[in-house]
Every structure is written in structure tokens, then in C-alpha cells.
mmCIF file of N, CA and C in Angstrom:
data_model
loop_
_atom_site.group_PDB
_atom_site.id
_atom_site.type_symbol
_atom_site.label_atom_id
_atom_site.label_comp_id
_atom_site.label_asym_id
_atom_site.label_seq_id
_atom_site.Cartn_x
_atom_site.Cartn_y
_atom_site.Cartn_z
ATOM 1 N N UNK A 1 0.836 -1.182 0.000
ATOM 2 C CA UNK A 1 0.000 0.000 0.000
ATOM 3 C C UNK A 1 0.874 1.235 0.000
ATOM 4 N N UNK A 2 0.362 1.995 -0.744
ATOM 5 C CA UNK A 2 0.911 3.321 -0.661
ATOM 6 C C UNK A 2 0.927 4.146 0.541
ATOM 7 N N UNK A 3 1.317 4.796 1.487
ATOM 8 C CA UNK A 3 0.882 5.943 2.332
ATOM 9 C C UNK A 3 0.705 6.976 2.080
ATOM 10 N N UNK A 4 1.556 7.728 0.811
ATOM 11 C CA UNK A 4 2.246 8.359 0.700
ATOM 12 C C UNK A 4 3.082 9.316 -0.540
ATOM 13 N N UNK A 5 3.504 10.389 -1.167
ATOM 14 C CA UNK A 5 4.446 10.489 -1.918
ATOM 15 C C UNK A 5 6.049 10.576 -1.212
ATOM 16 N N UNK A 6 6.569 9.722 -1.799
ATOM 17 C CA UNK A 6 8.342 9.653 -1.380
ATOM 18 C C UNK A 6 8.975 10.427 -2.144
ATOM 19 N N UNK A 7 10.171 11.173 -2.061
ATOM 20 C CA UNK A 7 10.747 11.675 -2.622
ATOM 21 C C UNK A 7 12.270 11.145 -3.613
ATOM 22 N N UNK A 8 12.431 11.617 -4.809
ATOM 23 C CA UNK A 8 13.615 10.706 -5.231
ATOM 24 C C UNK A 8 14.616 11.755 -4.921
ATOM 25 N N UNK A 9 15.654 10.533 -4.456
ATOM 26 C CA UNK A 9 16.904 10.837 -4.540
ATOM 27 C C UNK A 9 17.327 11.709 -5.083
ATOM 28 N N UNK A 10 18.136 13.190 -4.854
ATOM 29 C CA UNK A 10 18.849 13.928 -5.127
ATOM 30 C C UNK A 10 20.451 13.132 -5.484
ATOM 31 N N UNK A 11 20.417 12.411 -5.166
ATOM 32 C CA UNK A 11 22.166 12.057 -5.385
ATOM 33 C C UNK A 11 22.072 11.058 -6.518
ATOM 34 N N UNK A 12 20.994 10.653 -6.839
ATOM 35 C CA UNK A 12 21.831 9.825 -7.789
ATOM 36 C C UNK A 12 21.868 10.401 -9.043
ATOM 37 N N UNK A 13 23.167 10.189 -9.472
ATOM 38 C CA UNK A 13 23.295 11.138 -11.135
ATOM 39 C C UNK A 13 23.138 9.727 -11.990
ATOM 40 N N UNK A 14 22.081 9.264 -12.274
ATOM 41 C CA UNK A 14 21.731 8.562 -13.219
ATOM 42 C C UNK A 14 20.938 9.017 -14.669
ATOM 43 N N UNK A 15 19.878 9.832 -13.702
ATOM 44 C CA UNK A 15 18.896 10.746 -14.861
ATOM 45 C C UNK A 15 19.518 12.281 -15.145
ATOM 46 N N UNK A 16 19.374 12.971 -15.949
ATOM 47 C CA UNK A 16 20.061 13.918 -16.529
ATOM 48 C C UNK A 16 19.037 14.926 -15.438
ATOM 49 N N UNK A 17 18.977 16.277 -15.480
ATOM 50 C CA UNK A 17 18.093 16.936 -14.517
ATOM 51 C C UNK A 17 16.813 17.306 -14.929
ATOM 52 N N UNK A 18 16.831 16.958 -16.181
ATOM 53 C CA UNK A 18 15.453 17.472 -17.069
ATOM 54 C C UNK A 18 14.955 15.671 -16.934
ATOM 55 N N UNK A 19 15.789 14.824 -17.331
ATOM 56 C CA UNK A 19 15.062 13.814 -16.836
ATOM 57 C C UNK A 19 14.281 13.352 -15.538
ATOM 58 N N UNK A 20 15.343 14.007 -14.668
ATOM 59 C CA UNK A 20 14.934 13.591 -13.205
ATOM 60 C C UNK A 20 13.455 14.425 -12.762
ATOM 61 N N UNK A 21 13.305 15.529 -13.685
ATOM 62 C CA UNK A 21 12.209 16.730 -13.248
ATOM 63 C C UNK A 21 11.384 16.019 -13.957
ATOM 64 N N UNK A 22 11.173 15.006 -15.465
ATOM 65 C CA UNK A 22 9.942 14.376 -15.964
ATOM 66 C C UNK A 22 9.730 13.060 -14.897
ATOM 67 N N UNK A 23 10.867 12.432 -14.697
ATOM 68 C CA UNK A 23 10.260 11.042 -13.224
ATOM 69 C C UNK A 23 9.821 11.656 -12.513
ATOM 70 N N UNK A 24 10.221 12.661 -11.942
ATOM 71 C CA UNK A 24 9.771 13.103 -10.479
ATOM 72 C C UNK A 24 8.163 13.224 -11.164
ATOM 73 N N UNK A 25 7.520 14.062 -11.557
ATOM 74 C CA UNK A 25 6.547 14.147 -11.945
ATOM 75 C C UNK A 25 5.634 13.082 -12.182
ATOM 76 N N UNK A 26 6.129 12.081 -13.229
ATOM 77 C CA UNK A 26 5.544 11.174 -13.341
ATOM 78 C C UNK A 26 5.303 10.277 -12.411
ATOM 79 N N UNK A 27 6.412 10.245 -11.377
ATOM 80 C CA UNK A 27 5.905 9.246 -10.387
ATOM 81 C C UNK A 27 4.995 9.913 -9.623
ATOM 82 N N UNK A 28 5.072 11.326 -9.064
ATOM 83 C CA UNK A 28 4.402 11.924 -8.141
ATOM 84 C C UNK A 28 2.779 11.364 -8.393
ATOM 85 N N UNK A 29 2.256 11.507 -10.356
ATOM 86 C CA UNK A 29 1.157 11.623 -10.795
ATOM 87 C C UNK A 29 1.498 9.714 -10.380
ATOM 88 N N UNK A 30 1.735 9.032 -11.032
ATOM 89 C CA UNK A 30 1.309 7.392 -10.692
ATOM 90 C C UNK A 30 1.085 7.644 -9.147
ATOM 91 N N UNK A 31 1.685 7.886 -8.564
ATOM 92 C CA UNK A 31 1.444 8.138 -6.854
ATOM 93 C C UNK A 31 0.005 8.265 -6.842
ATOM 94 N N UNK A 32 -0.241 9.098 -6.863
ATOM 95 C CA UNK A 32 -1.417 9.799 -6.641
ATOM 96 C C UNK A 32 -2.289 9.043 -7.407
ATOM 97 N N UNK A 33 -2.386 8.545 -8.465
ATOM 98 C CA UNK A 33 -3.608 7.477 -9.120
ATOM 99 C C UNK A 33 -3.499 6.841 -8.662
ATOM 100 N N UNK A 34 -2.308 5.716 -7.780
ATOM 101 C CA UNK A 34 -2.160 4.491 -7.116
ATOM 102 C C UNK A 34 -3.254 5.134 -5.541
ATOM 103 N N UNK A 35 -3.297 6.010 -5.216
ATOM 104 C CA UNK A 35 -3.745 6.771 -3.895
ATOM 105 C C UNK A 35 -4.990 6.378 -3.896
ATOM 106 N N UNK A 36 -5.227 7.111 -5.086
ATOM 107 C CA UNK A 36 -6.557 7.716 -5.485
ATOM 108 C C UNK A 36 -7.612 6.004 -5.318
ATOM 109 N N UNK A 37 -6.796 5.323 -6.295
ATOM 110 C CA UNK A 37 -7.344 3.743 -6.464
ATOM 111 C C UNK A 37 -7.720 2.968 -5.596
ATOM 112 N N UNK A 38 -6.726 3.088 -4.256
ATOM 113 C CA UNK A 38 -6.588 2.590 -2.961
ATOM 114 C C UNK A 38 -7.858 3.291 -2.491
ATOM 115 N N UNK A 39 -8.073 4.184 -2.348
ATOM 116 C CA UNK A 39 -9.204 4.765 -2.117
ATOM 117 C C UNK A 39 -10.732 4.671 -2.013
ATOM 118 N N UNK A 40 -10.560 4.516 -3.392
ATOM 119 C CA UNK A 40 -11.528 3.753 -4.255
ATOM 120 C C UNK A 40 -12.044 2.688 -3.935
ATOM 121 N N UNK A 41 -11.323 1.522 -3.496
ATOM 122 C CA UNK A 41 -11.442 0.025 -3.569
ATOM 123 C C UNK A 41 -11.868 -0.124 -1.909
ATOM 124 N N UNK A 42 -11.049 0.947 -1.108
ATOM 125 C CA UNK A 42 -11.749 1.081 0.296
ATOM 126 C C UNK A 42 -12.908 1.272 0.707
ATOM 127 N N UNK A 43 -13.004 1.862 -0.417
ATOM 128 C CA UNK A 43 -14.943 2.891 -0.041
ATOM 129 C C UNK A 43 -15.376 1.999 -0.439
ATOM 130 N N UNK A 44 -15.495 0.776 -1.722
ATOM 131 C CA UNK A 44 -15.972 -0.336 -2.448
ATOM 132 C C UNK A 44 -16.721 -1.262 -1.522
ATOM 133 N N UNK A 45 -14.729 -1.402 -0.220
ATOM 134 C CA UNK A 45 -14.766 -2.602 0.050
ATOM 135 C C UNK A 45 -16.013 -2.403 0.994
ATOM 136 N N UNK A 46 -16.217 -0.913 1.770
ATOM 137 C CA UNK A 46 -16.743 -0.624 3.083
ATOM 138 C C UNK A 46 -18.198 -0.817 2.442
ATOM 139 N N UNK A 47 -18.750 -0.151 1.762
ATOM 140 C CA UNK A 47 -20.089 -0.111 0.815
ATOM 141 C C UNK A 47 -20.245 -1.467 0.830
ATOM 142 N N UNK A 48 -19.743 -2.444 0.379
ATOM 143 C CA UNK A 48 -19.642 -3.987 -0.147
ATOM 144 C C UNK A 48 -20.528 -4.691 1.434
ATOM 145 N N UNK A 49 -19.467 -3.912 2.495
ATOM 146 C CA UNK A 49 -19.731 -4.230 4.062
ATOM 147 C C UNK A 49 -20.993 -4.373 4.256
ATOM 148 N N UNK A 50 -21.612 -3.162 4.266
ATOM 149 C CA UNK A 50 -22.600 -2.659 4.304
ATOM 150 C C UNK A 50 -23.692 -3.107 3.669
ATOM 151 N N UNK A 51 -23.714 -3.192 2.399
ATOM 152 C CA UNK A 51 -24.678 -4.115 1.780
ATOM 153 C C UNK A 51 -25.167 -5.441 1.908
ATOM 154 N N UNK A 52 -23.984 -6.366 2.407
ATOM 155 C CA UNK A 52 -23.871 -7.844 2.732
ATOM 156 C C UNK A 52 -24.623 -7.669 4.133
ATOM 157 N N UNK A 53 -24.375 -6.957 5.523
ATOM 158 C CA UNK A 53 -25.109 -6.503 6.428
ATOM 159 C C UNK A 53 -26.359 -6.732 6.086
ATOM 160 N N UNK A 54 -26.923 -5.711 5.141
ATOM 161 C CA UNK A 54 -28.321 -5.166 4.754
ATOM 162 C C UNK A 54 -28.983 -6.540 4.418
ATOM 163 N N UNK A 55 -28.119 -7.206 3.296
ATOM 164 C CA UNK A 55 -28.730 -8.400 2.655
ATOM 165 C C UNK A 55 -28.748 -9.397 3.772
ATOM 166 N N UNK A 56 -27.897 -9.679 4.627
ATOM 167 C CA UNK A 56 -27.901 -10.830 5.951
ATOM 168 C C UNK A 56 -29.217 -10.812 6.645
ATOM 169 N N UNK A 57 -29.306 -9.570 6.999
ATOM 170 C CA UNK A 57 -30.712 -9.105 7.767
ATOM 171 C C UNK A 57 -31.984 -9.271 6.806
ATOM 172 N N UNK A 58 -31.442 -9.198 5.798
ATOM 173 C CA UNK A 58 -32.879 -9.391 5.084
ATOM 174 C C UNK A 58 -33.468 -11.316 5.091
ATOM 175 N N UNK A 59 -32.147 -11.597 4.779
ATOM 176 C CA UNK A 59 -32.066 -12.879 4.392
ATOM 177 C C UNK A 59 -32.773 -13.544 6.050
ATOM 178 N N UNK A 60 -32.333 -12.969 6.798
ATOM 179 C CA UNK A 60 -32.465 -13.550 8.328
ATOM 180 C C UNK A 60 -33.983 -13.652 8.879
ATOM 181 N N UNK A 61 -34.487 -12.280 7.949
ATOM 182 C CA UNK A 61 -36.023 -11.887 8.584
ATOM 183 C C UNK A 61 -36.981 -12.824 7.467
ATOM 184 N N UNK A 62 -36.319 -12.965 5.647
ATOM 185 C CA UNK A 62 -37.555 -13.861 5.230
ATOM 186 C C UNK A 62 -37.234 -15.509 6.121
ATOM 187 N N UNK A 63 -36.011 -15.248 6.245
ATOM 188 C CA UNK A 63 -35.857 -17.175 7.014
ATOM 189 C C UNK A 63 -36.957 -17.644 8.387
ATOM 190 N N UNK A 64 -37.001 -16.189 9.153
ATOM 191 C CA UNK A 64 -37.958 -16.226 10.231
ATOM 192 C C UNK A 64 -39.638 -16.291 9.838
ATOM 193 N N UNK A 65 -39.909 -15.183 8.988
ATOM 194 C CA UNK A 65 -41.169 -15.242 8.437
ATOM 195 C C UNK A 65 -41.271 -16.771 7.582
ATOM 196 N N UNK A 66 -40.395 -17.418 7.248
ATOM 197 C CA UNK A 66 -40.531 -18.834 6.579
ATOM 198 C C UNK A 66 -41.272 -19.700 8.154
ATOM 199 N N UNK A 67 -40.144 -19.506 8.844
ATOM 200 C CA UNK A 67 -40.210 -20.579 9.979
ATOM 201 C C UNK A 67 -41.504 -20.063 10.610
ATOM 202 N N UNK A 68 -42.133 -18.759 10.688
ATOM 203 C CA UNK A 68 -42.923 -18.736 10.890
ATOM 204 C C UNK A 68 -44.732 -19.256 10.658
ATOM 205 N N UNK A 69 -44.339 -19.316 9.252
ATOM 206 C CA UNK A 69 -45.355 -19.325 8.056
ATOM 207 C C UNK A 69 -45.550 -21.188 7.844
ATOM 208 N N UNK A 70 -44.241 -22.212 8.114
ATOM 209 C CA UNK A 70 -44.219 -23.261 8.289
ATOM 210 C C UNK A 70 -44.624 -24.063 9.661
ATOM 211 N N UNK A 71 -44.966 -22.940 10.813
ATOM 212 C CA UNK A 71 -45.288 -23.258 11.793
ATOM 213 C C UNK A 71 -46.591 -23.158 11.787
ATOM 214 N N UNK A 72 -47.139 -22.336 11.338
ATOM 215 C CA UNK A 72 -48.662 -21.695 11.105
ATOM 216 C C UNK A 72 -49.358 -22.840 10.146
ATOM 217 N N UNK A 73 -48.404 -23.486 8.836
ATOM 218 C CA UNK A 73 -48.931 -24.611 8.254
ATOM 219 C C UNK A 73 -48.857 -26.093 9.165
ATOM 220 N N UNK A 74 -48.350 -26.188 9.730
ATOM 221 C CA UNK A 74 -47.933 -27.087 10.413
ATOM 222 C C UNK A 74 -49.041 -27.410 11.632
ATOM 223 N N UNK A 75 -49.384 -26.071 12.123
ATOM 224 C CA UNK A 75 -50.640 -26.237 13.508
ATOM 225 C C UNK A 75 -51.928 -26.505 12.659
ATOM 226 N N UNK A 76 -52.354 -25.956 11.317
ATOM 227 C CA UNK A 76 -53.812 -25.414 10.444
ATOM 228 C C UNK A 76 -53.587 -27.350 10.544
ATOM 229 N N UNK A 77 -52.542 -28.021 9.401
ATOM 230 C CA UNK A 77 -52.841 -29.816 9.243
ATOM 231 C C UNK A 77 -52.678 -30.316 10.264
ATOM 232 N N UNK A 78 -52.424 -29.967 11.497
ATOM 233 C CA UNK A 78 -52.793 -30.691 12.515
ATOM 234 C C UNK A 78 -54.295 -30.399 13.045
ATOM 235 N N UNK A 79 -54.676 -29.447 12.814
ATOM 236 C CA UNK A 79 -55.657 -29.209 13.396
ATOM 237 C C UNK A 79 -57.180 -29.920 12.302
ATOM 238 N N UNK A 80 -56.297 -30.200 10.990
ATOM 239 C CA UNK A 80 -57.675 -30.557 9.957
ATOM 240 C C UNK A 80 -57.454 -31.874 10.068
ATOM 241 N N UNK A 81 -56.555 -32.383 10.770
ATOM 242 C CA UNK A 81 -55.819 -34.219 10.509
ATOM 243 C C UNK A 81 -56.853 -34.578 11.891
ATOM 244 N N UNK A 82 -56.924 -33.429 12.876
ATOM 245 C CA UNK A 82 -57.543 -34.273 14.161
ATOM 246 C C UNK A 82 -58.896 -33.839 13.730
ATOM 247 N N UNK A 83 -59.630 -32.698 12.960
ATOM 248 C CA UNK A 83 -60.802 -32.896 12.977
ATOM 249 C C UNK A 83 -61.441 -34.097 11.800
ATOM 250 N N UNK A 84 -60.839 -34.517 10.753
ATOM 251 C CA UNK A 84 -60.847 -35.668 10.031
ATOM 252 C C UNK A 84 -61.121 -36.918 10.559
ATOM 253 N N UNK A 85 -59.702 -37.373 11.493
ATOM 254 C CA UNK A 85 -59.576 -38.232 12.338
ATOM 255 C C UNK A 85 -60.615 -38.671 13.509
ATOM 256 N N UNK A 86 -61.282 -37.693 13.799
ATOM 257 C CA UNK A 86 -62.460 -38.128 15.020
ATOM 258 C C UNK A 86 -63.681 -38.333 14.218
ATOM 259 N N UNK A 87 -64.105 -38.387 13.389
ATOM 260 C CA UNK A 87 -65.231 -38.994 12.412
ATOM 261 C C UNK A 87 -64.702 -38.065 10.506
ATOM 262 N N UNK A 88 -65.429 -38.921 9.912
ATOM 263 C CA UNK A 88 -65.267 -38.307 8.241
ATOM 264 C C UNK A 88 -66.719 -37.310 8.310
ATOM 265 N N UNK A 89 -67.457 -38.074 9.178
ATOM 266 C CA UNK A 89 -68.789 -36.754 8.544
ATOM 267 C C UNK A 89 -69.307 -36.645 10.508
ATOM 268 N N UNK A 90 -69.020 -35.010 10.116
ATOM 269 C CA UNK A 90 -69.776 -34.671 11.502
ATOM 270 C C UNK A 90 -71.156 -34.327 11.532
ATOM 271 N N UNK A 91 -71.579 -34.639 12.582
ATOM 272 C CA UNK A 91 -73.310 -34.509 12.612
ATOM 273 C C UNK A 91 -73.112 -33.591 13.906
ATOM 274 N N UNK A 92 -74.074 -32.378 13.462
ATOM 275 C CA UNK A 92 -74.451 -31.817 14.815
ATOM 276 C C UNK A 92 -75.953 -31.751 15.064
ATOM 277 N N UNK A 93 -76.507 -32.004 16.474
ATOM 278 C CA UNK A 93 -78.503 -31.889 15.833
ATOM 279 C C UNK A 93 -78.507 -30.302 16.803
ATOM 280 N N UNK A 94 -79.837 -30.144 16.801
ATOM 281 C CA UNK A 94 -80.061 -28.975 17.609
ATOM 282 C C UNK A 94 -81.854 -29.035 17.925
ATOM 283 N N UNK A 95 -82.066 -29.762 19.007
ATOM 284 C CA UNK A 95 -83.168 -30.048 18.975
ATOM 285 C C UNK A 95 -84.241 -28.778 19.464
ATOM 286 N N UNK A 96 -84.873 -27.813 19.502
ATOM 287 C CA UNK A 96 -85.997 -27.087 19.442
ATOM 288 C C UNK A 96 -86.998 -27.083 19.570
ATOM 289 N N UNK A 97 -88.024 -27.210 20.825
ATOM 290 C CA UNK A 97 -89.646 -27.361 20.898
ATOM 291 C C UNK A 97 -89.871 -26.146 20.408
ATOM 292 N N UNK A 98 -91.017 -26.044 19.399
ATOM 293 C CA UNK A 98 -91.279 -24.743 19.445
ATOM 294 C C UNK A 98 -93.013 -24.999 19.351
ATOM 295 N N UNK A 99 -94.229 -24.171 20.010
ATOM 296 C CA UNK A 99 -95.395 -24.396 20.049
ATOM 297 C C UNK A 99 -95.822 -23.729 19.202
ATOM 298 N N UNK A 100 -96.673 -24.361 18.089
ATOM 299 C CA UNK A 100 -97.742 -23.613 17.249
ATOM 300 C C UNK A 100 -98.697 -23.636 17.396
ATOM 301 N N UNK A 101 -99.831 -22.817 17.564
ATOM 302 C CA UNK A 101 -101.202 -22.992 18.111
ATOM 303 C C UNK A 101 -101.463 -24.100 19.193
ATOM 304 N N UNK A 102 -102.121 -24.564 19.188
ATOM 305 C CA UNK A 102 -102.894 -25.689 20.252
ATOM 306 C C UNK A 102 -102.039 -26.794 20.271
ATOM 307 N N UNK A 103 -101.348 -27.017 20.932
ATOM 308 C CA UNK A 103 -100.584 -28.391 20.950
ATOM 309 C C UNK A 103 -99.885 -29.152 19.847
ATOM 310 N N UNK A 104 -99.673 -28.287 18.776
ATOM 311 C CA UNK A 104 -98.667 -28.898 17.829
ATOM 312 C C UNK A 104 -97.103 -28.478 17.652
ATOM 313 N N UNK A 105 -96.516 -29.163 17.611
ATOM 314 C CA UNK A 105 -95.563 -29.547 18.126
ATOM 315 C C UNK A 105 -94.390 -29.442 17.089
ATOM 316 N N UNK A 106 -93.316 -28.929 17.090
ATOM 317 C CA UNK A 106 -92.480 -29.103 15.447
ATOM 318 C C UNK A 106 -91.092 -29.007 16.448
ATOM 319 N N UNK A 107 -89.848 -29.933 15.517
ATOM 320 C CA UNK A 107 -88.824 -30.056 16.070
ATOM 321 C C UNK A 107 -87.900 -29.207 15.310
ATOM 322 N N UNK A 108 -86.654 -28.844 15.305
ATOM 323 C CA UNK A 108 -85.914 -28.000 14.574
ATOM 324 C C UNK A 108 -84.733 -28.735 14.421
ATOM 325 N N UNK A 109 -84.313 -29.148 13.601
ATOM 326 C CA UNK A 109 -82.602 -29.957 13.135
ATOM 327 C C UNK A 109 -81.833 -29.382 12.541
ATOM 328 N N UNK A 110 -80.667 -29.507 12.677
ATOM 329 C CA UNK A 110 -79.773 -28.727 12.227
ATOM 330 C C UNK A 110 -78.400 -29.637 11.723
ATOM 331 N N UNK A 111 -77.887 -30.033 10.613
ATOM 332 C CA UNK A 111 -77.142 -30.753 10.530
ATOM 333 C C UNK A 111 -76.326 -30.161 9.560
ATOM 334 N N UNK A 112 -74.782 -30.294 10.108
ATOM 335 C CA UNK A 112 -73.881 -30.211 9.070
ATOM 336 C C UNK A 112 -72.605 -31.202 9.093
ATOM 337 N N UNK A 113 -72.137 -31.794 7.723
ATOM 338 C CA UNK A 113 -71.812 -32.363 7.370
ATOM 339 C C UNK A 113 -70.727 -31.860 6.790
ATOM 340 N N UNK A 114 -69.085 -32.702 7.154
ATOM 341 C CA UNK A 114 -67.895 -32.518 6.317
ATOM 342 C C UNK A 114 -67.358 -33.158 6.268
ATOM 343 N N UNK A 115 -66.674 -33.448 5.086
ATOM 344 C CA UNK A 115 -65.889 -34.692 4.420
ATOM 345 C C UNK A 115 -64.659 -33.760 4.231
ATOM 346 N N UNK A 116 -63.220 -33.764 4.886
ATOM 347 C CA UNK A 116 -62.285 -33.159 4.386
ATOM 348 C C UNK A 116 -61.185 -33.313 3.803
ATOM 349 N N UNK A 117 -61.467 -34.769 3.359
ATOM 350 C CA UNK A 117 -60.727 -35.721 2.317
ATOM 351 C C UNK A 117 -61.239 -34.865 0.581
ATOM 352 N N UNK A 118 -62.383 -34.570 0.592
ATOM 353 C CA UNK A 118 -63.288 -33.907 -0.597
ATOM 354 C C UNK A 118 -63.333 -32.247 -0.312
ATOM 355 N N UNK A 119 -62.890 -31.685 0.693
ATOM 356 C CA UNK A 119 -63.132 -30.595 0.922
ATOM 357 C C UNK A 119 -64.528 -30.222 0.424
ATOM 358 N N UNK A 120 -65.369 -30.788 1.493
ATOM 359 C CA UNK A 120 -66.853 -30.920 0.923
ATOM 360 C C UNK A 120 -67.667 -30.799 2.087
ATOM 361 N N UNK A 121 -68.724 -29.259 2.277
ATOM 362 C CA UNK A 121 -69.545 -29.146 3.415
ATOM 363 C C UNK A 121 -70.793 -28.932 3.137
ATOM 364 N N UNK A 122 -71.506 -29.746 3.638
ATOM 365 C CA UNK A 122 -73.035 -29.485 3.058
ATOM 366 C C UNK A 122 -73.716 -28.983 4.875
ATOM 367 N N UNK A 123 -74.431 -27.837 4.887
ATOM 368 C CA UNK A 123 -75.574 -27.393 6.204
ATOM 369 C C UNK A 123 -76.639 -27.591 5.760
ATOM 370 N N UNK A 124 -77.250 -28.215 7.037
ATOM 371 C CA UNK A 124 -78.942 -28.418 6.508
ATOM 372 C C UNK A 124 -79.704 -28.041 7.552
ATOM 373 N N UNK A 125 -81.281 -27.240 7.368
ATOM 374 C CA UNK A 125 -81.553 -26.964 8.640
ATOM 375 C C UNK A 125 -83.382 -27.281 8.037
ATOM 376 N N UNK A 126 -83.895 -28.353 9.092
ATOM 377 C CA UNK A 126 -85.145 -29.053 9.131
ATOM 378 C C UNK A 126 -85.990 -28.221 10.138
ATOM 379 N N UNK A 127 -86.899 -27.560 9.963
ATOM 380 C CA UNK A 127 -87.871 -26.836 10.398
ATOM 381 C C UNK A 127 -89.342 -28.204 10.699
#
């Protein structure tokens, strides 16, 4: 990693002085794009952070609403397996005196019926 611009060497007489004034330059500028890049790829990496965060939590809350939603299916077929299981067709009566004029007499029934192998409910009500 870069920190930094370094300075070149004054002593070495390798580059002529007009040369040494185009390196110096040129490295100063690569410097500084190498900087700049580093930079760049930091803010990337931190953003990158951040997003994976965002997405974890997301990922975390549909996994709960799953486990939730599989629990909720899970109680509904237990609950249609035991009403199945204690008879295929339920009968309920509802017996009713009711008096009409002088001593006649009428009963009231009430029956409903479910098959939940057929998802099939028939109500009936006998006057």
C-alpha cells in the first residue's frame, strides 16, 4: 500500500536533470492514481460491508417469516388431521320445541356435514 508520496533521490546522477524533473513528476502523478485507487477500492470494500449486512438481515427476517409461516402450516394440518380423524362426517342436531297454536308440536334440526378428504360441506336446517 501506498501511504504516501516519497521523494527521489537527489544524489543519484543517473537521470540527466530534465530527466529527473519528468520522473519526479511522473511518479508523483502514478502516486497519486495508485492513492486515489486505494481509495476507491476502500470505499468499495466498506459499501460492499454494508450491503452484505443489509442483505444478511434481510435474508435472516424472510428465514424467520418462513419458519414462521411453516409453523402456522404445520398447527392449520394438525388441526384438519384431528378434525378428520375423530369422524369423516360430523353430525351436529339442535333439537328445538317450538309451540304452534294448540298443541302442535315441530322439532328444529340442524345438521352439518364434512368430508375433508373432498373438501366438501353441506348445512342443513329441518324446520
Amino acid at each position: 500500500m501506498v501511504n504516501g508520496p516519497k521523494a527521489l533521490d537527489d544524489e543519484d546522477d543517473t537521470f540527466l536533470p530534465s530527466e529527473k524533473e519528468t520522473l519526479k513528476k511522473s511518479m508523483t502523478l502514478m502516486r497519486q492514481l495508485l492513492m486515489d485507487a486505494q481509495a476507491k477500492i476502500l470505499k468499495m470494500m466498506d459499501d460492499n460491508k454494508q450491503l452484505a449486512l443489509r442483505i444478511d438481515g434481510a435474508i435472516q427476517s424472510a428465514s424467520q417469516e418462513v419458519t414462521n409461516l411453516r409453523s402456522e402450516l404445520t398447527a392449520t394440518s394438525r388441526r384438519l388431521a384431528e378434525i378428520s380423524a375423530s369422524e369423516p362426517t360430523t353430525i351436529m342436531e339442535n333439537n328445538q320445541h317450538n309451540t304452534q297454536g294448540e298443541g302442535d308440536v315441530f322439532f328444529s334440526f340442524c345438521f352439518f356435514f364434512f368430508n375433508a378428504k373432498l373438501n366438501f360441506k353441506v348445512f342443513c336446517v329441518c324446520l
